[in-house]
Amino acid sequence: MNTKGLTEGLVIATFVLAAVLSVGTVGAEDVSIGVLYPYSGDLGIYVEPRTDAMKLAVKEVNENGGVLGGRLKLLIMDTETSGEVAVTKAHELLDWYNVPVIIGTAGSEPCMAIIGYTTSNGVLQISPSVTGVEFTTYPDNDLFFRTCPSDALQGIAMARLAIQQGYKTASTLVVWNPYGIGLEKVFTKEFKTLGGKVLESVKYDPDTTTFDSEVEQVAAVNPDCVMLCAYPETGSGMLKTAYKKGYMDNMDWLLSEGLESDELADMVGKDEAGNYIIAGLKGTTPDLRVVGPAYDTFKQNYMAEYGKEPIRYCANSYDAVAVVALAIEKAGDASGTAIRDSLRDVANPPGVKEVSDIGEALDTIRKGFYSINYQGASGEITFDVHGDVMGSFCEWTIADNGRVVYGNPIELKGPIVPSTPSPKPTVVETPTPTVAETPTPTVAETPTPTVAETPTPTPPGFEVVFAIGSMFAVAFLVRRRKKA
């Protein structure tokens, strides 16, 4: 064997290997994070504005130097409001793209379906809109965070609103998932503590299409009110059934924030006189008017980018991306556990500096400050030991024109002042867009990032296999040439 020829071949092959691997890692410093949100199904009407808010945050991060010297990218996938689909998409994000973070999901059922898989693989999950109580104590190795308040607070707000309205008895009708079960549990406990009595509790299958038995069960005991925790598609069916059976004549219905939509009144319909059936119904929701110092700038930039106003949880979605980006920069590492360990350093007080602008926050971190206190668009973001944040709540009402309007704040502590009749709310108080402004994309349109932000789904290891093959091919050719 000609060892000189073989040596030359190996040297050439080494250069080929280095060149191929360098090509394969172009942009390796770019950081891709996953987004699991339902563009279809029961929650589909809400999602596009929220993922738009995430894209706006990514744009601002990249305009200010990105993270770790590379660009931040989103990989957005549709869960179809299904736990089964969410699991499939979570596996795709982890197995194919190796994402360190998943933002989402929306809906407690899909979130609970994937949390065991994500956290056991060291992947951080942060949700801007999952409010289920169960996630607070889930054994997630501190890898589940959220930028919205949990239903442990909304359940209290709902019970206090019921007492404020003068209701002494109630039934509960809730979706059978962590969202509905958690809210029902907290509401029942607080309502009883405040002197009320829950007469009947019913949970419904989110896949059901007929609602007669559930509605009849909660109404048969003749409560002062029914607390309904649902989403628009199924919730509108419940309300329509209640109206047709006459169960809105002698009892009121209190609605969770999952039903807070300008489309709900049209989905339920109008009476023979042409009036919206559910006009005047009230509910509870995190108070959009209690915002952070960055909200006005966020809203202005959002409207300039998308030509519409942000809706519920848009600011929380923007903040979820912001704190993840800041934590990556602070950690100097884009692994899930490193991001986890830095989240409170960039969000919680005291911090060496309060910052409300993403660009300024990134610059402050790059100057070597150990911690900052990012003041989000959605309000104070202070993660407790469970990864939860606090929040403020208010009542919301369906106006005569079918639009959602916001009413009085709901205090979570102290004495409850009985409500007094108030004038019918007007449309000018409602910030949410119309249906035409939030079209639901088809499944084929997801993932939705632009080409520049989406890596090609090449199976891992291709470059290495190609390079090794090239090395042996070159060595063989050199050896053959020497023999000749």
Short mmCIF file of C-alpha atoms in Angstrom, two decimals:
data_model
loop_
_atom_site.label_atom_id
_atom_site.label_comp_id
_atom_site.label_asym_id
_atom_site.label_seq_id
_atom_site.Cartn_x
_atom_site.Cartn_y
_atom_site.Cartn_z
CA MET A 1 0.00 0.00 0.00
CA ASN A 2 1.29 3.46 -0.84
CA THR A 3 1.12 5.13 2.59
CA LYS A 4 2.09 8.49 1.16
CA GLY A 5 -0.88 8.45 -1.21
CA LEU A 6 -3.20 7.35 1.55
CA THR A 7 -1.93 10.10 3.81
CA GLU A 8 -2.48 12.69 1.10
CA GLY A 9 -6.00 11.36 0.61
CA LEU A 10 -6.78 11.58 4.30
CA VAL A 11 -5.48 15.13 4.45
CA ILE A 12 -7.67 16.13 1.50
CA ALA A 13 -10.62 14.32 3.04
CA THR A 14 -10.08 16.17 6.30
CA PHE A 15 -10.33 19.48 4.49
CA VAL A 16 -13.48 18.26 2.74
CA LEU A 17 -14.94 17.21 6.10
CA ALA A 18 -14.18 20.58 7.67
CA ALA A 19 -15.68 22.42 4.69
CA VAL A 20 -18.86 20.34 4.65
CA LEU A 21 -19.37 20.63 8.39
CA SER A 22 -18.82 24.38 8.26
CA VAL A 23 -21.45 24.64 5.54
CA GLY A 24 -23.80 22.47 7.58
CA THR A 25 -23.49 24.76 10.57
CA VAL A 26 -24.02 28.08 8.81
CA GLY A 27 -26.54 29.90 10.97
CA ALA A 28 -26.00 27.38 13.82
CA GLU A 29 -26.01 30.31 16.24
CA ASP A 30 -29.56 31.13 15.20
CA VAL A 31 -32.04 30.02 17.84
CA SER A 32 -35.36 28.47 16.85
CA ILE A 33 -38.15 28.24 19.41
CA GLY A 34 -41.37 26.32 18.93
CA VAL A 35 -44.91 27.67 19.11
CA LEU A 36 -47.87 25.32 19.57
CA TYR A 37 -51.15 27.15 19.07
CA PRO A 38 -54.59 26.14 17.71
CA TYR A 39 -55.26 27.75 14.35
CA SER A 40 -58.37 25.56 14.12
CA GLY A 41 -60.86 23.94 16.48
CA ASP A 42 -62.66 25.52 19.45
CA LEU A 43 -59.97 28.16 20.07
CA GLY A 44 -59.04 28.91 16.48
CA ILE A 45 -60.72 32.33 16.37
CA TYR A 46 -58.29 33.76 18.91
CA VAL A 47 -54.92 32.60 17.68
CA GLU A 48 -53.68 34.63 14.71
CA PRO A 49 -53.57 37.96 16.61
CA ARG A 50 -51.60 36.29 19.42
CA THR A 51 -49.01 34.67 17.19
CA ASP A 52 -48.74 37.99 15.36
CA ALA A 53 -47.74 39.51 18.72
CA MET A 54 -45.04 36.85 19.07
CA LYS A 55 -43.73 37.63 15.60
CA LEU A 56 -43.58 41.32 16.50
CA ALA A 57 -41.43 40.52 19.53
CA VAL A 58 -39.12 38.36 17.38
CA LYS A 59 -38.79 41.20 14.88
CA GLU A 60 -37.78 43.62 17.63
CA VAL A 61 -35.29 41.15 19.09
CA ASN A 62 -33.63 40.63 15.71
CA GLU A 63 -33.58 44.37 14.97
CA ASN A 64 -31.57 44.71 18.18
CA GLY A 65 -28.89 42.12 17.49
CA GLY A 66 -30.85 38.91 17.98
CA VAL A 67 -29.68 36.45 20.63
CA LEU A 68 -26.18 35.07 21.17
CA GLY A 69 -25.06 36.72 17.93
CA GLY A 70 -27.69 34.96 15.81
CA ARG A 71 -31.30 35.48 14.84
CA LEU A 72 -34.30 34.37 16.87
CA LYS A 73 -36.81 32.31 14.86
CA LEU A 74 -40.29 30.91 15.43
CA LEU A 75 -41.53 27.50 14.31
CA ILE A 76 -45.33 27.72 14.55
CA MET A 77 -47.51 24.61 14.44
CA ASP A 78 -51.26 24.06 14.67
CA THR A 79 -52.59 21.95 17.57
CA GLU A 80 -56.16 22.09 16.21
CA THR A 81 -57.24 22.55 19.89
CA SER A 82 -56.51 18.82 20.27
CA GLY A 83 -54.34 17.12 22.86
CA GLU A 84 -53.52 14.29 20.47
CA VAL A 85 -52.40 16.65 17.71
CA ALA A 86 -50.43 18.73 20.23
CA VAL A 87 -48.46 15.64 21.25
CA THR A 88 -47.62 14.87 17.60
CA LYS A 89 -46.47 18.43 16.97
CA ALA A 90 -44.46 18.56 20.21
CA HIS A 91 -42.58 15.42 19.14
CA GLU A 92 -41.89 17.01 15.76
CA LEU A 93 -40.53 20.19 17.36
CA LEU A 94 -38.26 18.26 19.73
CA ASP A 95 -37.21 15.34 17.55
CA TRP A 96 -36.68 17.17 14.26
CA TYR A 97 -35.84 20.71 15.29
CA ASN A 98 -34.44 20.18 18.79
CA VAL A 99 -36.13 23.35 20.09
CA PRO A 100 -35.20 24.38 23.65
CA VAL A 101 -38.48 26.25 24.23
CA ILE A 102 -42.13 25.79 23.30
CA ILE A 103 -44.46 28.77 23.64
CA GLY A 104 -48.00 27.56 24.25
CA THR A 105 -50.24 25.94 24.13
CA ALA A 106 -53.61 27.69 24.19
CA GLY A 107 -56.13 25.47 25.93
CA SER A 108 -55.40 23.48 29.06
CA GLU A 109 -56.10 20.05 27.56
CA PRO A 110 -53.41 20.24 24.85
CA CYS A 111 -51.04 21.80 27.36
CA MET A 112 -51.51 18.99 29.87
CA ALA A 113 -51.08 16.47 27.05
CA ILE A 114 -47.53 17.65 26.26
CA ILE A 115 -46.14 18.98 29.54
CA GLY A 116 -44.81 15.62 30.70
CA TYR A 117 -42.94 15.10 27.44
CA THR A 118 -41.48 18.60 27.22
CA THR A 119 -40.35 18.91 30.82
CA SER A 120 -38.88 15.38 30.97
CA ASN A 121 -36.73 16.31 27.97
CA GLY A 122 -35.45 19.51 29.57
CA VAL A 123 -37.50 21.76 27.28
CA LEU A 124 -38.94 24.96 28.73
CA GLN A 125 -42.64 25.58 28.14
CA ILE A 126 -44.11 29.05 28.63
CA SER A 127 -47.77 29.83 27.97
CA PRO A 128 -49.33 33.26 27.44
CA SER A 129 -52.91 32.00 27.85
CA VAL A 130 -53.20 28.67 29.70
CA THR A 131 -54.88 29.45 33.01
CA GLY A 132 -55.61 25.98 34.44
CA VAL A 133 -55.04 25.63 38.18
CA GLU A 134 -53.39 22.19 37.91
CA PHE A 135 -50.28 23.58 36.25
CA THR A 136 -49.28 25.49 39.39
CA THR A 137 -48.40 22.32 41.30
CA TYR A 138 -47.52 20.05 38.38
CA PRO A 139 -44.08 18.39 38.97
CA ASP A 140 -42.43 20.14 36.02
CA ASN A 141 -38.88 20.57 37.35
CA ASP A 142 -39.49 24.34 37.15
CA LEU A 143 -39.79 24.12 33.36
CA PHE A 144 -43.35 25.44 33.01
CA PHE A 145 -43.98 29.19 33.19
CA ARG A 146 -46.83 31.45 32.09
CA THR A 147 -47.28 35.16 31.52
CA CYS A 148 -51.02 35.10 32.34
CA PRO A 149 -52.62 34.68 35.78
CA SER A 150 -53.99 31.27 36.77
CA ASP A 151 -57.64 30.42 37.36
CA ALA A 152 -56.89 30.20 41.05
CA LEU A 153 -57.40 33.96 40.85
CA GLN A 154 -60.21 33.99 38.28
CA GLY A 155 -62.23 31.48 40.32
CA ILE A 156 -62.10 33.88 43.25
CA ALA A 157 -63.06 36.80 41.00
CA MET A 158 -66.01 34.84 39.58
CA ALA A 159 -67.31 33.91 43.04
CA ARG A 160 -67.02 37.47 44.27
CA LEU A 161 -68.86 38.74 41.18
CA ALA A 162 -71.68 36.25 41.86
CA ILE A 163 -72.03 37.44 45.45
CA GLN A 164 -71.82 41.06 44.30
CA GLN A 165 -74.73 40.40 41.92
CA GLY A 166 -76.78 39.11 44.83
CA TYR A 167 -76.77 35.42 43.88
CA LYS A 168 -77.14 33.01 46.79
CA THR A 169 -77.24 29.76 44.80
CA ALA A 170 -75.40 28.61 41.69
CA SER A 171 -74.81 25.69 39.38
CA THR A 172 -71.59 25.16 37.48
CA LEU A 173 -71.27 23.92 33.89
CA VAL A 174 -67.63 23.57 32.83
CA VAL A 175 -65.55 21.99 30.09
CA TRP A 176 -64.03 18.70 31.20
CA ASN A 177 -60.35 19.62 31.09
CA PRO A 178 -57.89 21.24 33.52
CA TYR A 179 -59.23 24.72 32.67
CA GLY A 180 -62.84 23.95 33.54
CA ILE A 181 -62.16 21.61 36.43
CA GLY A 182 -59.71 24.01 38.10
CA LEU A 183 -61.96 27.06 37.72
CA GLU A 184 -65.00 25.15 39.01
CA LYS A 185 -63.10 23.94 42.06
CA VAL A 186 -61.86 27.39 43.06
CA PHE A 187 -65.22 29.05 42.33
CA THR A 188 -67.11 26.51 44.44
CA LYS A 189 -64.79 26.86 47.41
CA GLU A 190 -64.82 30.67 47.35
CA PHE A 191 -68.58 30.93 46.70
CA LYS A 192 -69.28 28.71 49.71
CA THR A 193 -66.83 30.69 51.85
CA LEU A 194 -68.70 33.87 50.95
CA GLY A 195 -72.05 32.36 51.94
CA GLY A 196 -73.28 30.99 48.63
CA LYS A 197 -74.36 27.43 47.85
CA VAL A 198 -73.55 25.38 44.75
CA LEU A 199 -76.56 23.20 43.90
CA GLU A 200 -75.27 21.24 40.90
CA SER A 201 -71.94 20.73 39.15
CA VAL A 202 -71.73 19.37 35.59
CA LYS A 203 -68.71 18.78 33.37
CA TYR A 204 -69.11 18.39 29.62
CA ASP A 205 -67.00 16.63 27.00
CA PRO A 206 -65.29 19.27 24.79
CA ASP A 207 -65.99 17.07 21.77
CA THR A 208 -69.75 16.99 22.35
CA THR A 209 -72.08 18.55 19.79
CA THR A 210 -75.42 18.36 21.65
CA PHE A 211 -75.94 20.02 25.00
CA ASP A 212 -79.52 19.28 26.09
CA SER A 213 -78.77 16.94 29.00
CA GLU A 214 -76.00 19.09 30.50
CA VAL A 215 -78.07 22.28 30.33
CA GLU A 216 -81.17 20.59 31.76
CA GLN A 217 -79.14 19.15 34.63
CA VAL A 218 -77.73 22.49 35.83
CA ALA A 219 -81.04 24.31 35.30
CA ALA A 220 -83.35 21.72 36.89
CA VAL A 221 -82.35 22.76 40.43
CA ASN A 222 -83.37 26.37 39.65
CA PRO A 223 -80.21 28.22 40.74
CA ASP A 224 -79.91 31.99 40.84
CA CYS A 225 -77.10 31.70 38.26
CA VAL A 226 -75.14 29.22 36.19
CA MET A 227 -71.38 29.67 36.04
CA LEU A 228 -70.36 28.60 32.52
CA CYS A 229 -66.70 27.88 31.82
CA ALA A 230 -66.30 27.06 28.12
CA TYR A 231 -64.89 28.08 24.75
CA PRO A 232 -66.87 29.88 22.01
CA GLU A 233 -67.76 26.92 19.81
CA THR A 234 -69.19 24.70 22.54
CA GLY A 235 -70.16 27.53 24.89
CA SER A 236 -72.35 29.17 22.26
CA GLY A 237 -74.12 25.84 21.83
CA MET A 238 -74.78 25.66 25.56
CA LEU A 239 -76.22 29.18 25.63
CA LYS A 240 -78.32 28.62 22.53
CA THR A 241 -79.78 25.44 24.07
CA ALA A 242 -80.48 27.23 27.37
CA TYR A 243 -82.38 29.95 25.51
CA LYS A 244 -84.45 27.54 23.46
CA LYS A 245 -85.45 25.63 26.59
CA GLY A 246 -86.37 28.78 28.50
CA TYR A 247 -83.54 28.54 30.99
CA MET A 248 -82.52 32.16 30.56
CA ASP A 249 -85.88 33.51 31.70
CA ASN A 250 -85.48 32.94 35.41
CA MET A 251 -81.74 32.49 35.96
CA ASP A 252 -78.61 34.40 34.99
CA TRP A 253 -75.46 33.03 33.38
CA LEU A 254 -71.94 34.06 34.36
CA LEU A 255 -69.26 33.51 31.72
CA SER A 256 -65.55 32.72 31.97
CA GLU A 257 -62.95 34.60 29.92
CA GLY A 258 -62.77 31.63 27.54
CA LEU A 259 -66.04 32.95 26.07
CA GLU A 260 -64.92 36.56 25.83
CA SER A 261 -65.31 37.20 22.12
CA ASP A 262 -67.09 39.71 19.91
CA GLU A 263 -68.23 36.75 17.82
CA LEU A 264 -70.03 34.96 20.68
CA ALA A 265 -73.29 36.94 20.38
CA ASP A 266 -73.57 36.16 16.67
CA MET A 267 -72.78 32.51 17.32
CA VAL A 268 -75.65 32.29 19.83
CA GLY A 269 -78.00 34.34 17.65
CA LYS A 270 -80.92 36.77 18.04
CA ASP A 271 -84.48 36.48 19.32
CA GLU A 272 -87.63 37.07 17.27
CA ALA A 273 -87.41 40.80 17.94
CA GLY A 274 -83.93 40.94 16.44
CA ASN A 275 -82.09 41.40 19.74
CA TYR A 276 -79.00 39.44 20.70
CA ILE A 277 -80.03 36.60 23.00
CA ILE A 278 -77.09 36.98 25.36
CA ALA A 279 -77.01 40.80 25.53
CA GLY A 280 -76.43 41.80 29.14
CA LEU A 281 -74.68 38.59 30.27
CA LYS A 282 -71.61 39.16 32.41
CA GLY A 283 -68.36 37.37 33.05
CA THR A 284 -64.91 37.75 34.51
CA THR A 285 -61.60 38.30 32.74
CA PRO A 286 -58.07 39.55 33.38
CA ASP A 287 -58.32 43.32 33.14
CA LEU A 288 -56.91 44.53 29.82
CA ARG A 289 -56.76 48.05 31.19
CA VAL A 290 -54.18 47.11 33.80
CA VAL A 291 -51.11 47.05 31.60
CA GLY A 292 -47.38 47.42 31.82
CA PRO A 293 -45.26 50.44 30.92
CA ALA A 294 -44.47 48.92 27.52
CA TYR A 295 -48.11 48.47 26.48
CA ASP A 296 -48.68 51.77 24.68
CA THR A 297 -45.57 51.28 22.54
CA PHE A 298 -46.48 47.64 21.95
CA LYS A 299 -50.02 48.57 20.86
CA GLN A 300 -48.75 51.30 18.54
CA ASN A 301 -46.20 48.97 16.91
CA TYR A 302 -48.73 46.14 16.66
CA MET A 303 -51.29 48.33 14.89
CA ALA A 304 -48.63 49.69 12.54
CA GLU A 305 -47.50 46.16 11.67
CA TYR A 306 -50.88 44.44 11.34
CA GLY A 307 -53.48 47.20 10.89
CA LYS A 308 -55.63 46.09 13.82
CA GLU A 309 -55.72 46.39 17.60
CA PRO A 310 -54.33 43.65 19.86
CA ILE A 311 -56.85 41.41 21.62
CA ARG A 312 -56.89 39.39 24.84
CA TYR A 313 -53.52 37.75 25.62
CA CYS A 314 -51.67 39.48 22.75
CA ALA A 315 -49.52 41.44 25.20
CA ASN A 316 -48.90 38.25 27.21
CA SER A 317 -47.78 36.51 23.99
CA TYR A 318 -45.39 39.36 23.17
CA ASP A 319 -43.97 39.21 26.69
CA ALA A 320 -43.49 35.44 26.56
CA VAL A 321 -41.14 35.81 23.58
CA ALA A 322 -39.45 38.83 25.15
CA VAL A 323 -38.54 37.14 28.45
CA VAL A 324 -37.34 34.00 26.66
CA ALA A 325 -35.07 36.05 24.40
CA LEU A 326 -33.70 38.01 27.35
CA ALA A 327 -33.10 34.81 29.33
CA ILE A 328 -31.20 33.26 26.40
CA GLU A 329 -28.98 36.32 26.14
CA LYS A 330 -28.46 36.40 29.90
CA ALA A 331 -27.63 32.68 30.12
CA GLY A 332 -25.27 32.72 27.14
CA ASP A 333 -26.84 29.38 26.28
CA ALA A 334 -30.00 28.34 24.44
CA SER A 335 -30.73 25.10 26.31
CA GLY A 336 -34.08 24.75 28.09
CA THR A 337 -32.59 24.45 31.56
CA ALA A 338 -30.24 27.41 31.06
CA ILE A 339 -33.17 29.56 29.93
CA ARG A 340 -35.17 28.40 32.94
CA ASP A 341 -32.38 29.34 35.32
CA SER A 342 -32.20 32.87 33.87
CA LEU A 343 -35.90 33.75 33.51
CA ARG A 344 -36.32 35.19 37.00
CA ASP A 345 -33.03 37.09 36.62
CA VAL A 346 -34.45 39.07 33.69
CA ALA A 347 -38.04 39.46 34.92
CA ASN A 348 -38.28 39.60 38.68
CA PRO A 349 -37.54 42.57 40.93
CA PRO A 350 -35.42 44.11 42.14
CA GLY A 351 -32.94 43.79 39.27
CA VAL A 352 -30.28 46.41 38.77
CA LYS A 353 -32.49 48.23 36.30
CA GLU A 354 -36.17 48.39 35.32
CA VAL A 355 -36.49 48.07 31.55
CA SER A 356 -39.61 48.07 29.36
CA ASP A 357 -38.02 48.12 25.88
CA ILE A 358 -36.68 44.88 24.37
CA GLY A 359 -33.73 46.60 22.70
CA GLU A 360 -32.69 48.42 25.86
CA ALA A 361 -33.09 45.22 27.87
CA LEU A 362 -30.82 43.25 25.53
CA ASP A 363 -28.23 46.05 25.56
CA THR A 364 -28.30 46.18 29.36
CA ILE A 365 -27.66 42.44 29.60
CA ARG A 366 -24.80 42.66 27.09
CA LYS A 367 -23.17 45.30 29.24
CA GLY A 368 -22.76 42.68 31.94
CA PHE A 369 -25.54 43.45 34.38
CA TYR A 370 -26.33 40.36 36.44
CA SER A 371 -30.09 40.92 36.52
CA ILE A 372 -32.75 43.27 35.18
CA ASN A 373 -36.42 43.78 35.93
CA TYR A 374 -38.22 43.61 32.58
CA GLN A 375 -41.54 45.46 32.80
CA GLY A 376 -43.75 43.82 30.22
CA ALA A 377 -46.50 45.05 27.94
CA SER A 378 -48.99 42.87 29.82
CA GLY A 379 -48.10 44.20 33.26
CA GLU A 380 -45.82 43.21 36.09
CA ILE A 381 -44.05 39.95 35.24
CA THR A 382 -42.79 38.46 38.47
CA PHE A 383 -42.53 34.67 38.36
CA ASP A 384 -43.22 32.98 41.69
CA VAL A 385 -41.76 29.60 42.71
CA HIS A 386 -44.34 27.87 40.48
CA GLY A 387 -43.64 30.01 37.42
CA ASP A 388 -46.95 31.87 37.88
CA VAL A 389 -47.66 35.60 37.75
CA MET A 390 -50.26 37.75 39.46
CA GLY A 391 -53.08 39.58 37.70
CA SER A 392 -56.02 41.96 37.97
CA PHE A 393 -59.61 41.09 37.04
CA CYS A 394 -62.74 42.88 35.93
CA GLU A 395 -66.25 42.16 34.70
CA TRP A 396 -67.09 42.02 31.03
CA THR A 397 -70.52 42.28 29.45
CA ILE A 398 -72.18 41.56 26.12
CA ALA A 399 -73.54 44.92 24.91
CA ASP A 400 -76.81 45.37 22.99
CA ASN A 401 -74.84 45.40 19.75
CA GLY A 402 -73.17 42.09 20.60
CA ARG A 403 -69.77 43.52 21.37
CA VAL A 404 -67.70 42.82 24.48
CA VAL A 405 -67.24 45.76 26.86
CA TYR A 406 -65.32 45.98 30.11
CA GLY A 407 -66.78 47.05 33.41
CA ASN A 408 -65.77 47.44 37.04
CA PRO A 409 -62.60 45.94 38.49
CA ILE A 410 -63.13 42.97 40.79
CA GLU A 411 -61.17 43.15 44.02
CA LEU A 412 -59.83 39.76 45.13
CA LYS A 413 -59.75 40.73 48.80
CA GLY A 414 -61.73 42.88 51.21
CA PRO A 415 -65.47 43.52 51.54
CA ILE A 416 -67.80 42.99 48.59
CA VAL A 417 -69.95 45.95 47.65
CA PRO A 418 -73.30 44.91 46.08
CA SER A 419 -73.59 46.02 42.48
CA THR A 420 -75.86 48.83 41.39
CA PRO A 421 -77.59 49.07 38.00
CA SER A 422 -75.36 50.73 35.43
CA PRO A 423 -76.09 52.20 31.99
CA LYS A 424 -75.88 49.86 29.03
CA PRO A 425 -72.27 49.76 27.80
CA THR A 426 -71.42 51.26 24.45
CA VAL A 427 -69.36 49.94 21.59
CA VAL A 428 -66.63 52.54 21.84
CA GLU A 429 -65.21 50.81 24.89
CA THR A 430 -64.47 47.58 23.03
CA PRO A 431 -60.99 47.14 21.55
CA THR A 432 -61.32 43.72 19.91
CA PRO A 433 -61.32 43.17 16.13
CA THR A 434 -64.15 41.80 14.00
CA VAL A 435 -64.29 38.30 12.54
CA ALA A 436 -63.07 39.53 9.18
CA GLU A 437 -59.88 40.75 10.82
CA THR A 438 -58.99 37.36 12.31
CA PRO A 439 -59.37 34.70 9.61
CA THR A 440 -58.52 31.15 10.61
CA PRO A 441 -55.70 29.77 8.44
CA THR A 442 -55.89 26.25 7.09
CA VAL A 443 -53.77 23.47 8.50
CA ALA A 444 -51.73 23.50 5.34
CA GLU A 445 -50.56 26.98 6.20
CA THR A 446 -48.75 25.88 9.34
CA PRO A 447 -45.96 26.10 10.39
CA THR A 448 -46.46 29.80 9.60
CA PRO A 449 -43.02 31.46 9.95
CA THR A 450 -41.60 33.14 6.86
CA VAL A 451 -39.03 31.31 4.77
CA ALA A 452 -36.25 33.39 6.26
CA GLU A 453 -37.23 32.33 9.77
CA THR A 454 -37.88 28.63 9.16
CA PRO A 455 -35.05 26.10 8.91
CA THR A 456 -35.44 23.33 6.33
CA PRO A 457 -36.48 20.10 8.10
CA THR A 458 -33.39 18.10 7.19
CA PRO A 459 -32.98 15.01 9.41
CA PRO A 460 -30.16 15.48 11.93
CA GLY A 461 -26.79 13.96 11.01
CA PHE A 462 -27.05 14.31 7.23
CA GLU A 463 -24.01 16.59 6.96
CA VAL A 464 -21.86 14.23 9.05
CA VAL A 465 -22.84 11.18 7.00
CA PHE A 466 -22.15 13.06 3.78
CA ALA A 467 -18.80 14.29 5.03
CA ILE A 468 -17.59 10.86 6.15
CA GLY A 469 -18.67 9.38 2.83
CA SER A 470 -16.75 12.11 1.02
CA MET A 471 -13.67 11.40 3.11
CA PHE A 472 -13.56 7.75 2.15
CA ALA A 473 -14.35 8.51 -1.49
CA VAL A 474 -11.47 10.96 -1.77
CA ALA A 475 -9.07 8.58 -0.02
CA PHE A 476 -10.07 5.78 -2.39
CA LEU A 477 -9.57 7.94 -5.48
CA VAL A 478 -6.15 9.13 -4.33
CA ARG A 479 -5.07 5.59 -3.61
CA ARG A 480 -6.32 4.41 -6.98
CA ARG A 481 -4.48 7.24 -8.77
CA LYS A 482 -1.22 6.32 -6.99
CA LYS A 483 -1.56 2.69 -7.99
CA ALA A 484 -2.08 3.72 -11.58
#
